[in-house]
PDB file of C-alpha atoms in Angstrom:
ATOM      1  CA  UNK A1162      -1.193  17.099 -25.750  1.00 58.00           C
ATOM      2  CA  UNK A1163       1.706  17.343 -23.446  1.00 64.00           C
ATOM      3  CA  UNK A1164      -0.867  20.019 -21.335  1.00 73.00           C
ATOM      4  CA  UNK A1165      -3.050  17.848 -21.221  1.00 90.00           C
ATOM      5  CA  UNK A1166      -1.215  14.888 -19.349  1.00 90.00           C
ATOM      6  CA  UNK A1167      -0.248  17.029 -16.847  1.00 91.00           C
ATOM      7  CA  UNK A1168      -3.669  18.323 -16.328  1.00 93.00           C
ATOM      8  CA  UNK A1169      -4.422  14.568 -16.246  1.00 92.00           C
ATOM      9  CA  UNK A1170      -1.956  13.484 -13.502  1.00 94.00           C
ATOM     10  CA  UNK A1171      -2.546  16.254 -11.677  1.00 93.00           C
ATOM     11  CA  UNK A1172      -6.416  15.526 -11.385  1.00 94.00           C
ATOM     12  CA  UNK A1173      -5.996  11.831 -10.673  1.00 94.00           C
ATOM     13  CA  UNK A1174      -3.386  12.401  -8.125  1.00 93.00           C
ATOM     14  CA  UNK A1175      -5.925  14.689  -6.386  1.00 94.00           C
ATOM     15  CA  UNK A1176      -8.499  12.173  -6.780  1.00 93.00           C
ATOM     16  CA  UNK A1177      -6.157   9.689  -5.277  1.00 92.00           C
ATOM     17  CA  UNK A1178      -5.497  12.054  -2.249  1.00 92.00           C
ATOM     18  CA  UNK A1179      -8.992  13.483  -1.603  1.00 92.00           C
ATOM     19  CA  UNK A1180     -10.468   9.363  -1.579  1.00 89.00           C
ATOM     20  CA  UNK A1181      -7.384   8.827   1.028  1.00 88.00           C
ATOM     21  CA  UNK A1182      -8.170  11.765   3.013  1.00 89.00           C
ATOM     22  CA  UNK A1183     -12.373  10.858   2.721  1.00 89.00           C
ATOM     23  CA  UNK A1184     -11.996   7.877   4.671  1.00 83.00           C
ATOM     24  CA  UNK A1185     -13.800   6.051   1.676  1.00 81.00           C
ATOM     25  CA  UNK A1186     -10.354   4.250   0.208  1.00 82.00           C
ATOM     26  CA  UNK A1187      -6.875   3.009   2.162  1.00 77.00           C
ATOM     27  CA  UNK A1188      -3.796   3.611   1.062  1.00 76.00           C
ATOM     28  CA  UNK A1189      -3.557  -0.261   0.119  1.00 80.00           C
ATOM     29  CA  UNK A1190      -3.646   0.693  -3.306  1.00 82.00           C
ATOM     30  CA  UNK A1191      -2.870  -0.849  -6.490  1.00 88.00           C
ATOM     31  CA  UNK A1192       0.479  -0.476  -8.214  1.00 91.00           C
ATOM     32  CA  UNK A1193      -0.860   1.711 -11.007  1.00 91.00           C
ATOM     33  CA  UNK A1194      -2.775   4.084  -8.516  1.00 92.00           C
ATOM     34  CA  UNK A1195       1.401   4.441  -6.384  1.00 94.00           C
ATOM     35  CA  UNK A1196       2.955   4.915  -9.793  1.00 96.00           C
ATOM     36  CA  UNK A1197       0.400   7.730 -10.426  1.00 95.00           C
ATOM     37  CA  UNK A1198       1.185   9.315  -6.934  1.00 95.00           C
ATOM     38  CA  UNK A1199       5.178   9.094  -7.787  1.00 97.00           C
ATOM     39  CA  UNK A1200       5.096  10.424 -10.942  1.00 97.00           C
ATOM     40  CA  UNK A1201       2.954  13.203 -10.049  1.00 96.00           C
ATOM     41  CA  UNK A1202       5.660  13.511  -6.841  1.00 96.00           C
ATOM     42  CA  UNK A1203       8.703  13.050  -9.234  1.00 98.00           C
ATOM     43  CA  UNK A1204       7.185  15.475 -11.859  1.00 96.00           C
ATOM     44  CA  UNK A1205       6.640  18.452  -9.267  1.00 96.00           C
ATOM     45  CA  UNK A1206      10.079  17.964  -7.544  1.00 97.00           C
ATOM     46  CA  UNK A1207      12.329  18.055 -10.292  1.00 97.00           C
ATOM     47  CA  UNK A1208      10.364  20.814 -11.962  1.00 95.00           C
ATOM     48  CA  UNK A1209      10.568  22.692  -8.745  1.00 95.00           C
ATOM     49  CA  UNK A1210      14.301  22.371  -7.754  1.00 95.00           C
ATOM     50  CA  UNK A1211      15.722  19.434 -10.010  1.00 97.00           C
ATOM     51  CA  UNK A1212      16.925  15.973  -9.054  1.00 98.00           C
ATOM     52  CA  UNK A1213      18.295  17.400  -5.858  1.00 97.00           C
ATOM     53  CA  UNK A1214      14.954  18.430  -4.227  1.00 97.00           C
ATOM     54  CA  UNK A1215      13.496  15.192  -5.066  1.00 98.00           C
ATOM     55  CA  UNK A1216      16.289  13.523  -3.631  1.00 97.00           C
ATOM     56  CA  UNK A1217      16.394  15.339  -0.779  1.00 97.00           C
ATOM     57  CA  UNK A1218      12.595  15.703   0.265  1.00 97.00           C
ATOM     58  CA  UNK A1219      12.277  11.448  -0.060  1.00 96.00           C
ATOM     59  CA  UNK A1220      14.646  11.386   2.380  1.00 96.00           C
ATOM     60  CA  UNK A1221      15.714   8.306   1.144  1.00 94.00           C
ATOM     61  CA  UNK A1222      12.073   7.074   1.064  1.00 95.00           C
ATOM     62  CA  UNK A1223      10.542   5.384  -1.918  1.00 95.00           C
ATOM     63  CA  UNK A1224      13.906   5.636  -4.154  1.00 96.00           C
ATOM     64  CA  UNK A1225      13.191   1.981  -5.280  1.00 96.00           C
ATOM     65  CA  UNK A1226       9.320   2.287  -6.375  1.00 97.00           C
ATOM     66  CA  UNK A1227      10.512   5.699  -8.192  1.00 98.00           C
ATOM     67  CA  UNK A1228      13.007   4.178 -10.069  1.00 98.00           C
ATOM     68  CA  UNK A1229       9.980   1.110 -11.288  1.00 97.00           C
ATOM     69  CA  UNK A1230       7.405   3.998 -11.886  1.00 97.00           C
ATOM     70  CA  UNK A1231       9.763   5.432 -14.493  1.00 98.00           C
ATOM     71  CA  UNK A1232      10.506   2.177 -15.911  1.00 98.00           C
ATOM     72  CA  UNK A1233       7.070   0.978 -16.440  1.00 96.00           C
ATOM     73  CA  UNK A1234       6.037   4.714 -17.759  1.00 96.00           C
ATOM     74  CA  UNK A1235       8.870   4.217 -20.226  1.00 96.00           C
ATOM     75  CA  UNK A1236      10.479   7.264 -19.567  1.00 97.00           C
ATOM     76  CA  UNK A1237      13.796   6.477 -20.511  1.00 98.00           C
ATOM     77  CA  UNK A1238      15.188   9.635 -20.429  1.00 98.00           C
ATOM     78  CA  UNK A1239      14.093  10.526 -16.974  1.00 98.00           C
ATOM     79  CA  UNK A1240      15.536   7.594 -15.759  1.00 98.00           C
ATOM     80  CA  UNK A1241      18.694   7.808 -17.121  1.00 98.00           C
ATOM     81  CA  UNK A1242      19.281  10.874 -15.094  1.00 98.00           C
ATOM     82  CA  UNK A1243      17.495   9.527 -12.025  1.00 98.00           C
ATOM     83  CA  UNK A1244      20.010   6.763 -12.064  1.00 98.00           C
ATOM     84  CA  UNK A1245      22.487   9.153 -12.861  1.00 98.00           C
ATOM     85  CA  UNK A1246      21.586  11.281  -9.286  1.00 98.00           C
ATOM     86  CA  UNK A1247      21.343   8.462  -7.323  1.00 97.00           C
ATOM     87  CA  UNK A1248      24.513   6.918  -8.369  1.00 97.00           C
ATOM     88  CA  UNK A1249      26.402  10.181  -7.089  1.00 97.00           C
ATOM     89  CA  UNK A1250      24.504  10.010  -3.803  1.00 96.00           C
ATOM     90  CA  UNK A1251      25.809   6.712  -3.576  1.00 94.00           C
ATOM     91  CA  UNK A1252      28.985   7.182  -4.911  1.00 94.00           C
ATOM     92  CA  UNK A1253      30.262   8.344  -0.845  1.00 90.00           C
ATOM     93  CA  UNK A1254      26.754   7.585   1.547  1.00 91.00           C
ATOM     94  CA  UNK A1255      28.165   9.952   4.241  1.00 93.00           C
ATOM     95  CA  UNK A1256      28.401  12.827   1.981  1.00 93.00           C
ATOM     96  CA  UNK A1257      24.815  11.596   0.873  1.00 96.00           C
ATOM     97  CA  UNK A1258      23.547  11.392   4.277  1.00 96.00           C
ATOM     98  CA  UNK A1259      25.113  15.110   5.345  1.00 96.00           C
ATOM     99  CA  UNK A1260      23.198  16.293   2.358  1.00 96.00           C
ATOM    100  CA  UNK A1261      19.918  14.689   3.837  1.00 96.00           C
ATOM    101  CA  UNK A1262      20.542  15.962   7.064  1.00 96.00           C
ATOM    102  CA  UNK A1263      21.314  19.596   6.435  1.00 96.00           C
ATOM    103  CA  UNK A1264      19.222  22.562   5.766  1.00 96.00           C
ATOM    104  CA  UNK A1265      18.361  22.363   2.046  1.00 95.00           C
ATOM    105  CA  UNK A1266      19.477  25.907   1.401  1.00 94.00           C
ATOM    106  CA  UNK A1267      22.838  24.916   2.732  1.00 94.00           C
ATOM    107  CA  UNK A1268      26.058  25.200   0.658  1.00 94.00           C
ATOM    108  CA  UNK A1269      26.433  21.619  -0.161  1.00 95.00           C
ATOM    109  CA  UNK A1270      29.002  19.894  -2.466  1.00 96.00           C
ATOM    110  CA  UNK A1271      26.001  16.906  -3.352  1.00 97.00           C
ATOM    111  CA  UNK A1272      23.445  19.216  -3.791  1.00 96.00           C
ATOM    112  CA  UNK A1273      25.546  21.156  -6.533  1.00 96.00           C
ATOM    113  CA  UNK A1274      26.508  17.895  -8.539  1.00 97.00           C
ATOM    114  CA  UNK A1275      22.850  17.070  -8.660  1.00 97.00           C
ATOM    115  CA  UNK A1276      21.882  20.118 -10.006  1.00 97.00           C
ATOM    116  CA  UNK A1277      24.324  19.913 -12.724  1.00 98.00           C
ATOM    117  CA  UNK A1278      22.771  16.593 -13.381  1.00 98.00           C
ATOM    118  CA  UNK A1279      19.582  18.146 -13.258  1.00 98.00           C
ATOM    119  CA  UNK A1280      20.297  21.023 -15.992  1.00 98.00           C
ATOM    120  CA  UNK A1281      21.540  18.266 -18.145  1.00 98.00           C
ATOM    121  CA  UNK A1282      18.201  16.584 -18.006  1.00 98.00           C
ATOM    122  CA  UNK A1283      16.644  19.487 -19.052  1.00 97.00           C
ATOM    123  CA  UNK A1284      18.467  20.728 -22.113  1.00 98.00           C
ATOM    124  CA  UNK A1285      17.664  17.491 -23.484  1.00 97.00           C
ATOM    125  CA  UNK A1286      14.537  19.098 -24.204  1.00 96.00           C
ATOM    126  CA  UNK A1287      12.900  15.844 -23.265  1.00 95.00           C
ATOM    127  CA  UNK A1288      10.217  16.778 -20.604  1.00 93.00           C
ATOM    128  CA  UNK A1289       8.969  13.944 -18.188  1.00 96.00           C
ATOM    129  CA  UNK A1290       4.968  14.899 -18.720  1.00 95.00           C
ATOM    130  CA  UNK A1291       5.749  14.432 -22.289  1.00 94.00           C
ATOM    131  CA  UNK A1292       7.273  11.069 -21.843  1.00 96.00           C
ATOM    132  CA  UNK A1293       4.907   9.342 -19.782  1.00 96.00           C
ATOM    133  CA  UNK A1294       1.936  10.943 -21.180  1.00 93.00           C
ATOM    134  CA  UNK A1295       0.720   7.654 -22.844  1.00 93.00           C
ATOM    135  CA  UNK A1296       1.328   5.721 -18.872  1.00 94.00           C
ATOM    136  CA  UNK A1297      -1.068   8.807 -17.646  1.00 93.00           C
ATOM    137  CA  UNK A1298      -3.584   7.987 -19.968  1.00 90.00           C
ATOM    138  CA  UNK A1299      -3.814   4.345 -19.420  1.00 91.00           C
ATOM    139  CA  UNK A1300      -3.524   4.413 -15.579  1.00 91.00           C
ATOM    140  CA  UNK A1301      -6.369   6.619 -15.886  1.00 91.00           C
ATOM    141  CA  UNK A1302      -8.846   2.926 -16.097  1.00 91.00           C
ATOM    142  CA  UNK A1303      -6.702   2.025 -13.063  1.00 90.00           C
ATOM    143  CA  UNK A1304      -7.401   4.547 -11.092  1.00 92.00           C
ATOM    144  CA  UNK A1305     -10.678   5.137 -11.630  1.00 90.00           C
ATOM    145  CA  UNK A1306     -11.719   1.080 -10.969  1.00 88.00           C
ATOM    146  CA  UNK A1307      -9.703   1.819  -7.424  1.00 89.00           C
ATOM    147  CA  UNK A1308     -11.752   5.036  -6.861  1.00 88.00           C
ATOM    148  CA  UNK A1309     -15.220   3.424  -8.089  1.00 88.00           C
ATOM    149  CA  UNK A1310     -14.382   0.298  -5.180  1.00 82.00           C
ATOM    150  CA  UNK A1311     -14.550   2.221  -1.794  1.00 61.00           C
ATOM    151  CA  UNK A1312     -14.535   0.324   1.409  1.00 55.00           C
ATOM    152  CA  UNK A1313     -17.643   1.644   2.906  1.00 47.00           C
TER     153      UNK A1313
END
């Protein structure tokens, strides 16, 4: 099951991308067809490199709209350590912003306390796909009445 769902996001967010990148849709896009996009951002960043790659490739961007995605997917767990990382980035902002503006493979004092956040999240065994696998199947309507209304 849990396969499946991320087979799932990953198709729609393609389909998402490819109708952006066609000309045929705009990214003025319903708030089910974003929340697709972020998880499938969310999922692939803190699979990749944790809670500190995420953090640190949005570049501050879209913090806000992540944080609702996980709340409406009901992915409690995930968001309690999303919280949990941003918290510490805001805990000192010019620590957070040194973080941001370094190289990532920098030595960086941030970088490590997400990580430990990060390895937290995952030995609760909890994965994200598997908690927001019922949201991926519903938006699936949602995204597919966006993609079936193109603006040609």
């Amino acid at each position: 099951m849990q396969e499946n769902c991320d087979i799932l996001l990953s198709e729609l967010n393609d389909q998402i991308r490819n109708a952006i990148k066609s000309g045929t849709h705009t990214t003025d896009y319903p708030q089910a067809v974003q929340f697709v996009l972020l998880a499938d951002l969310f999922n692939y960043h803190v699979v990749q490199g944790g809670f500190a790659q995420l953090i640190y490739n949005l570049q501050g961007a879209y913090l806000a709209e992540i944080e609702a995605m996980l709340l409406a997917a009901d992915a409690t767990t995930a968001h309690l350590y999303y919280v949990q990382s941003i918290e510490k980035c805001l805990e000192e902002d010019a620590h957070y912003q040194q973080f941001l503006e370094s190289p990532y493979t920098d030595e960086h004092t941030l970088k490590n306390e997400l990580h430990v956040i990060s390895i937290a999240y995952f030995k609760t065994g909890k994965s994200f796909i598997a908690e927001i696998c019922p949201f991926i199947s519903s938006s699936a309507a949602a995204v597919n009445g966006w993609l079936a209304n193109d603006i040609n």
